[in-house]
Short mmCIF file of C-alpha atoms in Angstrom, two decimals:
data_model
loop_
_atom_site.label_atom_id
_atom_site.label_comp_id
_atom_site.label_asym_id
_atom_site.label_seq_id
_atom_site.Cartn_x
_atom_site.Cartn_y
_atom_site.Cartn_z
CA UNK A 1 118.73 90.74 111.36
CA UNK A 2 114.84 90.84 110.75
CA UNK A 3 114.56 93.01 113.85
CA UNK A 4 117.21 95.32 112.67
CA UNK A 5 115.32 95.04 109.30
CA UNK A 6 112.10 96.06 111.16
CA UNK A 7 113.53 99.02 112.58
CA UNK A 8 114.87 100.60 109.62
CA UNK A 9 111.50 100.01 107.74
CA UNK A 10 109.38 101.37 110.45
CA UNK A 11 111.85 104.20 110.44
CA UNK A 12 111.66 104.99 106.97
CA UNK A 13 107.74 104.87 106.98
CA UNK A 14 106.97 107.41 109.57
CA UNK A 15 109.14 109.86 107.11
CA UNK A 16 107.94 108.35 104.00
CA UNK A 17 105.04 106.94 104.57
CA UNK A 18 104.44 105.59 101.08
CA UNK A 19 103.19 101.83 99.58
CA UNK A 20 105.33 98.79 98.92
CA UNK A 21 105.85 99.66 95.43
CA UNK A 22 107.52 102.95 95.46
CA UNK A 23 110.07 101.61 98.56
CA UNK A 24 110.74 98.76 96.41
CA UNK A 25 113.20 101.75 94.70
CA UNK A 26 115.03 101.19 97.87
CA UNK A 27 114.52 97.87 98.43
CA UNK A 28 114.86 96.01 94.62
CA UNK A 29 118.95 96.16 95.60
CA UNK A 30 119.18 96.38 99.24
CA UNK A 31 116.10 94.41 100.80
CA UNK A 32 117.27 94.68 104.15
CA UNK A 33 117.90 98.56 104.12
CA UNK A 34 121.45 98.00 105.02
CA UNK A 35 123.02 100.96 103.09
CA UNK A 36 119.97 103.86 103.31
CA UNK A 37 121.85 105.25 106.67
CA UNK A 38 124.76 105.89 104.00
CA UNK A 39 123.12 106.95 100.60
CA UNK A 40 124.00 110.59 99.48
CA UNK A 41 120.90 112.90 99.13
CA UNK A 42 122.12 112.35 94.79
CA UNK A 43 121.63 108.93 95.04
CA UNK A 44 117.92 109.04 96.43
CA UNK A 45 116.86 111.72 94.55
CA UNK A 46 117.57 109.63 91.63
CA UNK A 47 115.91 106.32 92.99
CA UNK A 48 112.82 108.38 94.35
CA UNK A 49 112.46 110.95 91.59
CA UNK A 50 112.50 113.95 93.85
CA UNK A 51 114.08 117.42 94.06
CA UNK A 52 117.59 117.00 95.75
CA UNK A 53 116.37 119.24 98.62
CA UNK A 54 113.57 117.26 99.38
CA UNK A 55 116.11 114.17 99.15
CA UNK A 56 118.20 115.78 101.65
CA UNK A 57 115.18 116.92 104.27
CA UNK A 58 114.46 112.94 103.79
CA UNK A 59 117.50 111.32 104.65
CA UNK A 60 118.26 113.64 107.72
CA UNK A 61 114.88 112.46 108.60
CA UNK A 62 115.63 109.16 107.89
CA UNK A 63 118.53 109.25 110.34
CA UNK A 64 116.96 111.05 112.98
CA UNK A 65 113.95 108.42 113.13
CA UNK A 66 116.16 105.13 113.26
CA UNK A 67 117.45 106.50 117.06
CA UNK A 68 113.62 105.98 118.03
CA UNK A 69 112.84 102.46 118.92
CA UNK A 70 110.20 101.84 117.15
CA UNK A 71 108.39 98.59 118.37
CA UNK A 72 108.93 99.44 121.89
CA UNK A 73 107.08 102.44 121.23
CA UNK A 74 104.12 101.24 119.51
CA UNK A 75 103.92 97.99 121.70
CA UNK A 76 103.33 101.06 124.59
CA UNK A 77 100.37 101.95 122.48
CA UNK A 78 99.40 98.70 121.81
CA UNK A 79 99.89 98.89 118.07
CA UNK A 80 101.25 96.01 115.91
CA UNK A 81 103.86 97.29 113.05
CA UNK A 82 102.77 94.16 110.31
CA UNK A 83 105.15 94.63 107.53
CA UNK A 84 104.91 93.07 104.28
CA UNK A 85 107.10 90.28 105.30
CA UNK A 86 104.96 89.61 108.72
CA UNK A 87 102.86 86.23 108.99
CA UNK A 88 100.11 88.08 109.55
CA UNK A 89 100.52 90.17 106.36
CA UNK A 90 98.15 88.62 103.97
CA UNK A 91 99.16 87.61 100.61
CA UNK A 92 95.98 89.01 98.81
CA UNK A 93 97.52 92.41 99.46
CA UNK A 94 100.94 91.45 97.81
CA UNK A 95 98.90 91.49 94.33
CA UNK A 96 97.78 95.11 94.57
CA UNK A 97 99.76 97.16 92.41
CA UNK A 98 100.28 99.38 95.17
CA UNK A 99 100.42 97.00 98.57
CA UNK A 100 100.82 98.40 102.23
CA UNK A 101 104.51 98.44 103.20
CA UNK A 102 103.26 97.99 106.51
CA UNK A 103 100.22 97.57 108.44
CA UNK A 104 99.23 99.06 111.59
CA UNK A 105 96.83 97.01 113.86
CA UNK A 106 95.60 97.36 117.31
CA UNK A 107 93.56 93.81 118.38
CA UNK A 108 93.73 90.52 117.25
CA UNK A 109 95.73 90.36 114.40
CA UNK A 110 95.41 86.87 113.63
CA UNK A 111 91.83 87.62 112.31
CA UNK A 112 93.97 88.43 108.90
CA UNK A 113 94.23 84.76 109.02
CA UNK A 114 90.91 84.07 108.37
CA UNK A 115 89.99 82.14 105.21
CA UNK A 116 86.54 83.49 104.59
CA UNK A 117 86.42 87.37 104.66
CA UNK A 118 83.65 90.08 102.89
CA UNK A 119 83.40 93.46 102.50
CA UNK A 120 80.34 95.17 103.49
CA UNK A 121 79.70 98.65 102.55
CA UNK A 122 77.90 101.74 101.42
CA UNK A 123 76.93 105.32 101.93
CA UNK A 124 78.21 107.38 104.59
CA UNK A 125 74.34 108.51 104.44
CA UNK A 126 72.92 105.03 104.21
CA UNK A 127 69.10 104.98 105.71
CA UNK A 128 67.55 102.77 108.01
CA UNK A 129 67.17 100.31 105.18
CA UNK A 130 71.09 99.38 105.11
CA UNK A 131 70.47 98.20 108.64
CA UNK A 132 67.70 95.96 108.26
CA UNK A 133 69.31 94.86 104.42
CA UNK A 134 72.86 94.07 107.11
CA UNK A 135 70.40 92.34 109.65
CA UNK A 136 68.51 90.37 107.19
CA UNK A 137 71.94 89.08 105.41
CA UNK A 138 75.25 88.97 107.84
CA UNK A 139 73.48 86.28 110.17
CA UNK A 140 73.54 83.33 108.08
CA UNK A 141 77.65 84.76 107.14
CA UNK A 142 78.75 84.85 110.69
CA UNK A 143 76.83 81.26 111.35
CA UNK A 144 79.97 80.24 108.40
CA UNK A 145 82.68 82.04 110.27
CA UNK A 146 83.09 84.91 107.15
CA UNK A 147 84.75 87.96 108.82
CA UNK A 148 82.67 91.07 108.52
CA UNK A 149 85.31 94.29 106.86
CA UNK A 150 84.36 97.71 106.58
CA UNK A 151 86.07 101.12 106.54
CA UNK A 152 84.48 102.44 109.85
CA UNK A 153 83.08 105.60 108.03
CA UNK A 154 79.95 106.93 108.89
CA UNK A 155 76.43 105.07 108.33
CA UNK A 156 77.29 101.33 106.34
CA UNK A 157 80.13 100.87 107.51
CA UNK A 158 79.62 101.18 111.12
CA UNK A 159 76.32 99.60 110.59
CA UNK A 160 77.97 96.65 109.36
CA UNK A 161 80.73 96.55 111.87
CA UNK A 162 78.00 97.56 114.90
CA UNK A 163 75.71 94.19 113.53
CA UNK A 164 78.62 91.80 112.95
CA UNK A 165 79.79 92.41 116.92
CA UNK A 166 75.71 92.75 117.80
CA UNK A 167 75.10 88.86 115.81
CA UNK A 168 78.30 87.22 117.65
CA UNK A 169 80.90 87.66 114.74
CA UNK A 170 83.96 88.98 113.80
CA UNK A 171 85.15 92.65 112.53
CA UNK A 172 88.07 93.86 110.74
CA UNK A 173 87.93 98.29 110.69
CA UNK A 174 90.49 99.51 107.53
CA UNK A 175 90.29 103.20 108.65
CA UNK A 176 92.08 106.26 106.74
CA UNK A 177 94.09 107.69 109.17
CA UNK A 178 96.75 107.17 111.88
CA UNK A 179 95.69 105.72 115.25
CA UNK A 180 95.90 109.36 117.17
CA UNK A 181 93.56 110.38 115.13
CA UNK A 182 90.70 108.10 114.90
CA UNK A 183 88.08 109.58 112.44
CA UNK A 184 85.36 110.09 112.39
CA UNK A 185 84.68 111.00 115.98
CA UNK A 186 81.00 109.98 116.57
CA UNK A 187 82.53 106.54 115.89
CA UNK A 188 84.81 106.56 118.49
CA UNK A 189 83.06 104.23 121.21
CA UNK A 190 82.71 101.51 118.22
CA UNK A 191 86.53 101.93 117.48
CA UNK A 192 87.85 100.90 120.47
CA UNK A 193 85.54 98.29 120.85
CA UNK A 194 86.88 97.20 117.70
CA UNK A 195 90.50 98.08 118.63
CA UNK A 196 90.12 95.80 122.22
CA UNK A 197 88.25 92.67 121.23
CA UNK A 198 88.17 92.48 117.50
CA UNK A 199 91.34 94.28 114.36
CA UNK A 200 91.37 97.81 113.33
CA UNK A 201 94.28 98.42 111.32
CA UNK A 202 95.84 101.59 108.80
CA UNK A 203 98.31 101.84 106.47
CA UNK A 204 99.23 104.98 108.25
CA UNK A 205 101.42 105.57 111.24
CA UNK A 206 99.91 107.04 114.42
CA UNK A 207 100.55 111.05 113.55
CA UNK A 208 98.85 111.00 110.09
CA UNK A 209 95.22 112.82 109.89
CA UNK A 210 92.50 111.63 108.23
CA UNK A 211 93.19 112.95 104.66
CA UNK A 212 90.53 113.48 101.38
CA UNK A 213 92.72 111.28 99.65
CA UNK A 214 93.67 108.88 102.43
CA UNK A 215 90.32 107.42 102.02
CA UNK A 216 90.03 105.85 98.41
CA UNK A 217 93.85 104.79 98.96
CA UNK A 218 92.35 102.95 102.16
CA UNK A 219 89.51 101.46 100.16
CA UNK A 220 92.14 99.24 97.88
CA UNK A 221 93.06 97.64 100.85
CA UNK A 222 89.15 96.85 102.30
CA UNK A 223 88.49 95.03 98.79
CA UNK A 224 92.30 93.56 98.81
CA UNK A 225 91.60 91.71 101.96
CA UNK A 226 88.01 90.42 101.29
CA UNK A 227 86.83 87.57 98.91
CA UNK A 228 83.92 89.54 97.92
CA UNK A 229 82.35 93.01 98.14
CA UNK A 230 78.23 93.77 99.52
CA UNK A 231 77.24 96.96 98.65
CA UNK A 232 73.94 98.16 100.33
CA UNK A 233 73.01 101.62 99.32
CA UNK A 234 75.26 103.87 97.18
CA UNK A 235 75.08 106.81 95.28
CA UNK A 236 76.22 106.52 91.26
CA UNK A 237 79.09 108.63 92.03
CA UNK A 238 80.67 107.70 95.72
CA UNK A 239 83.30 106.36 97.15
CA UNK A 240 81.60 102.93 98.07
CA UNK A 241 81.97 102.49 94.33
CA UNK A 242 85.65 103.07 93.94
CA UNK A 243 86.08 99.80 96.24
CA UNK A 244 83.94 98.32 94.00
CA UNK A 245 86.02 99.42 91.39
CA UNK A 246 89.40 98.02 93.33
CA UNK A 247 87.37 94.61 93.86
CA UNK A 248 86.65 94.17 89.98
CA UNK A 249 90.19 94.75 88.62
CA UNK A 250 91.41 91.87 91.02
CA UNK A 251 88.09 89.74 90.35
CA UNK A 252 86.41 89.52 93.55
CA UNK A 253 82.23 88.75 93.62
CA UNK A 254 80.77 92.08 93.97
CA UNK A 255 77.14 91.98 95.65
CA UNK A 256 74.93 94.02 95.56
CA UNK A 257 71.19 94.74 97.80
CA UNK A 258 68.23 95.80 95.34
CA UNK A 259 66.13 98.96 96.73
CA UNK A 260 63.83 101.48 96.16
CA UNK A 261 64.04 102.67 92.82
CA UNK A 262 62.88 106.28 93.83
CA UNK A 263 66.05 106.34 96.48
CA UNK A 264 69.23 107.97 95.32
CA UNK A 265 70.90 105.67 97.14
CA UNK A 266 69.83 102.55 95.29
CA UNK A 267 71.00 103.99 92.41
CA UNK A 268 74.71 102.85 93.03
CA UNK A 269 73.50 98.95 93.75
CA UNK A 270 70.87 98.77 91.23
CA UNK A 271 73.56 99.87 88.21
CA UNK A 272 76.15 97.40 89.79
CA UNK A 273 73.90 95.09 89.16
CA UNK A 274 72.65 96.00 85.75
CA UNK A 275 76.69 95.75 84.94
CA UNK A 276 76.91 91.92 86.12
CA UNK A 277 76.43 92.10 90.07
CA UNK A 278 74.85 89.66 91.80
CA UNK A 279 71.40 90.85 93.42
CA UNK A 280 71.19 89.52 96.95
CA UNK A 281 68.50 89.83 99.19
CA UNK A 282 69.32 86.84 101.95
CA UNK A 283 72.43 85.58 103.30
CA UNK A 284 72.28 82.38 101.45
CA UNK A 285 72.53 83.79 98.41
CA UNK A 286 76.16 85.09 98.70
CA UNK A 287 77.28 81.61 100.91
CA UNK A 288 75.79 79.49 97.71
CA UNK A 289 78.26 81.66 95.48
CA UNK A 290 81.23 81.41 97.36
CA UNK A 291 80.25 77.63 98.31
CA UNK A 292 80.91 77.18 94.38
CA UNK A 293 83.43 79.27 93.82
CA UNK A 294 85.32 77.42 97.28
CA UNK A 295 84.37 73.70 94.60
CA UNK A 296 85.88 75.15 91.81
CA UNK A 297 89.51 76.12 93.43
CA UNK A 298 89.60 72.73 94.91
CA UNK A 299 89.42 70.96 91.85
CA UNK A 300 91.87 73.45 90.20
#
C-alpha cells in the first residue's frame, strides 16, 4: 500500500508540482490517492479551483504519469523521492504553512536527521569578508556536530558550503531547481561534491528550471530545516532577508556578522541587528545561545 501510495504521489507531483497544502485538497478525503485515477475533470476543478480545461489537461496527465515507475527511475539517477510521510522527512517542515509534498535528495539523506542544524547565508555578491567572517565562525560549529545549510547560490552560500566540507563538517544544499538543471553553473563542481558525499535536495522534480520565483519558495525550506539563521553580508532589500523573514515567523535565532558600515552589504546584518539580532563575531557566541536555548527545552 505505501508503495502504491508513493507512486501515485510522485505521479501527481511531476504534473503538479505544488506544496503539501494545496494537495491536501486531494488528500483531506482520500490520503492514499486511491480514487484520483477516477475523478471527473468537474470534480478537480472544484477541489483545485481551476478552469475545467486545465482540470482536464491535469488528469490526462495524471494518468499518463502513473504508467512511469517512478522510484525505479529516480533510483537510476540516484535521487531519493522523500515524501512528507518518509522518516527522513523532517517534522520542522510539517509546520510551514506551505510544507514540501516531497523532497528530492541525492546523498546522504540521513543528514536530515541531525539534531543541530544552521543556516548560513548572504549575498550572492558577498566579498572576501563573508569568507573570513565563515572561517572565523563555522569551526568551533562543526567541532559540535551543527550541520552547515545553505542554498548553493552564488558567493555566501557556496562560501559556506565550500568551508563547512574545507573544516571537516557536514553540508546540506536546498537549491531552486530540478536536479537536470543544477543552477547556477559555476557551482557545478561544488554540487556534486555535495550530491556524492554530503545532501543536496529540491522541492522540485528533475525537469523543472531554475525559476525567479523558485528561489524565495526554496528559501522557506533553508530556514524550515535549521534551528537558527547567520547572515553575513546582505543588502537591505535581498533575498538573504526573505529567509530571514521565513526564520522569524517560526521563531528561529537569527544571527547576524557586524561589518563595515560604509559597505552596502552590511547594511542588511547591521539593521537585523538593530531589530533584535544577535551580533556575532566568533563561533562561541551562537553555540552559548543555542547551549541555553538546548537547557531551556529540557526543562520544559
Amino acid at each position: 500500500m505505501k508503495d502504491d501510495f508513493l507512486q501515485r504521489l510522485l505521479a501527481l507531483h511531476y504534473v503538479y508540482p505544488k506544496p503539501l497544502n494545496r494537495l491536501q485538497r486531494l488528500l483531506s478525503d482520500d490520503p492514499e490517492l486511491e480514487k484520483l485515477a477516477a475523478q471527473k475533470p468537474s470534480e478537480l476543478a472544484s477541489r483545485l479551483e481551476m478552469q475545467f480545461a486545465q482540470a482536464n489537461q491535469l488528469k490526462n496527465a495524471y494518468l499518463k504519469a502513473l504508467k512511469t515507475p517512478f522510484c525505479e527511475v529516480y533510483a537510476k539517477h540516484k535521487i531519493t523521492p522523500i515524501s512528507y510521510r518518509h522518516q527522513h522527512y523532517p517534522e520542522s517542515l510539517l509546520e510551514l504553512i506551505d510544507p514540501p509534498a516531497v523532497l528530492y535528495a541525492k546523498g546522504r539523506t540521513e543528514l536530515l536527521l541531525a539534531p543541530e542544524k544552521i543556516a548560513v547565508i548572504g549575498s550572492r555578491n558577498a566579498s572576501s569578508y563573508s569568507r573570513q567572517a565563515i572561517h572565523a565562525l563555522l569551526p568551533s560549529l562543526i567541532e559540535q556536530n551543527m550541520v552547515i545549510i545553505s542554498g548553493l547560490a552564488k558567493g555566501a552560500d557556496a562560501m559556506a558550503h565550500a568551508a563547512a566540507i574545507e573544516l571537516g563538517g557536514q553540508t546540506i544544499a536546498v537549491t531552486g531547481s530540478g536536479f537536470l538543471h543544477p543552477y547556477p553553473k559555476e557551482n557545478a563542481g561544488l554540487h556534486n561534491i555535495i550530491e556524492e558525499k554530503y545532501l543536496s535536495m529540491t522541492e522540485y522534480p528533475p525537469y523543472m528550471q531554475p525559476k525567479r520565483w523558485n528561489f524565495p519558495m526554496r528559501n522557506r525550506i533553508i530556514s524550515g530545516l535549521s534551528q537558527g539563521v547567520l547572515v553575513t553580508e546582505a543588502k537591505v532589500k535581498s533575498g538573504t532577508l526573505s529567509t530571514v523573514e521565513h526564520a522569524l515567523d517560526h521563531g528561529k535565532d537569527i544571527f547576524a556578522v557586524p561589518g563595515n558600515i560604509f559597505s552596502d552589504l552590511s547594511a542588511g546584518p547591521h539593521k537585523l541587528i538593530a531589530e533584535g539580532a544577535k551580533p556575532v563575531w566568533k563561533g562561541s557566541h551562537i553555540l552559548e545561545e543555542y547551549r541555553q536555548l538546548i537547557g531551556k527545552n529540557e526543562q520544559h
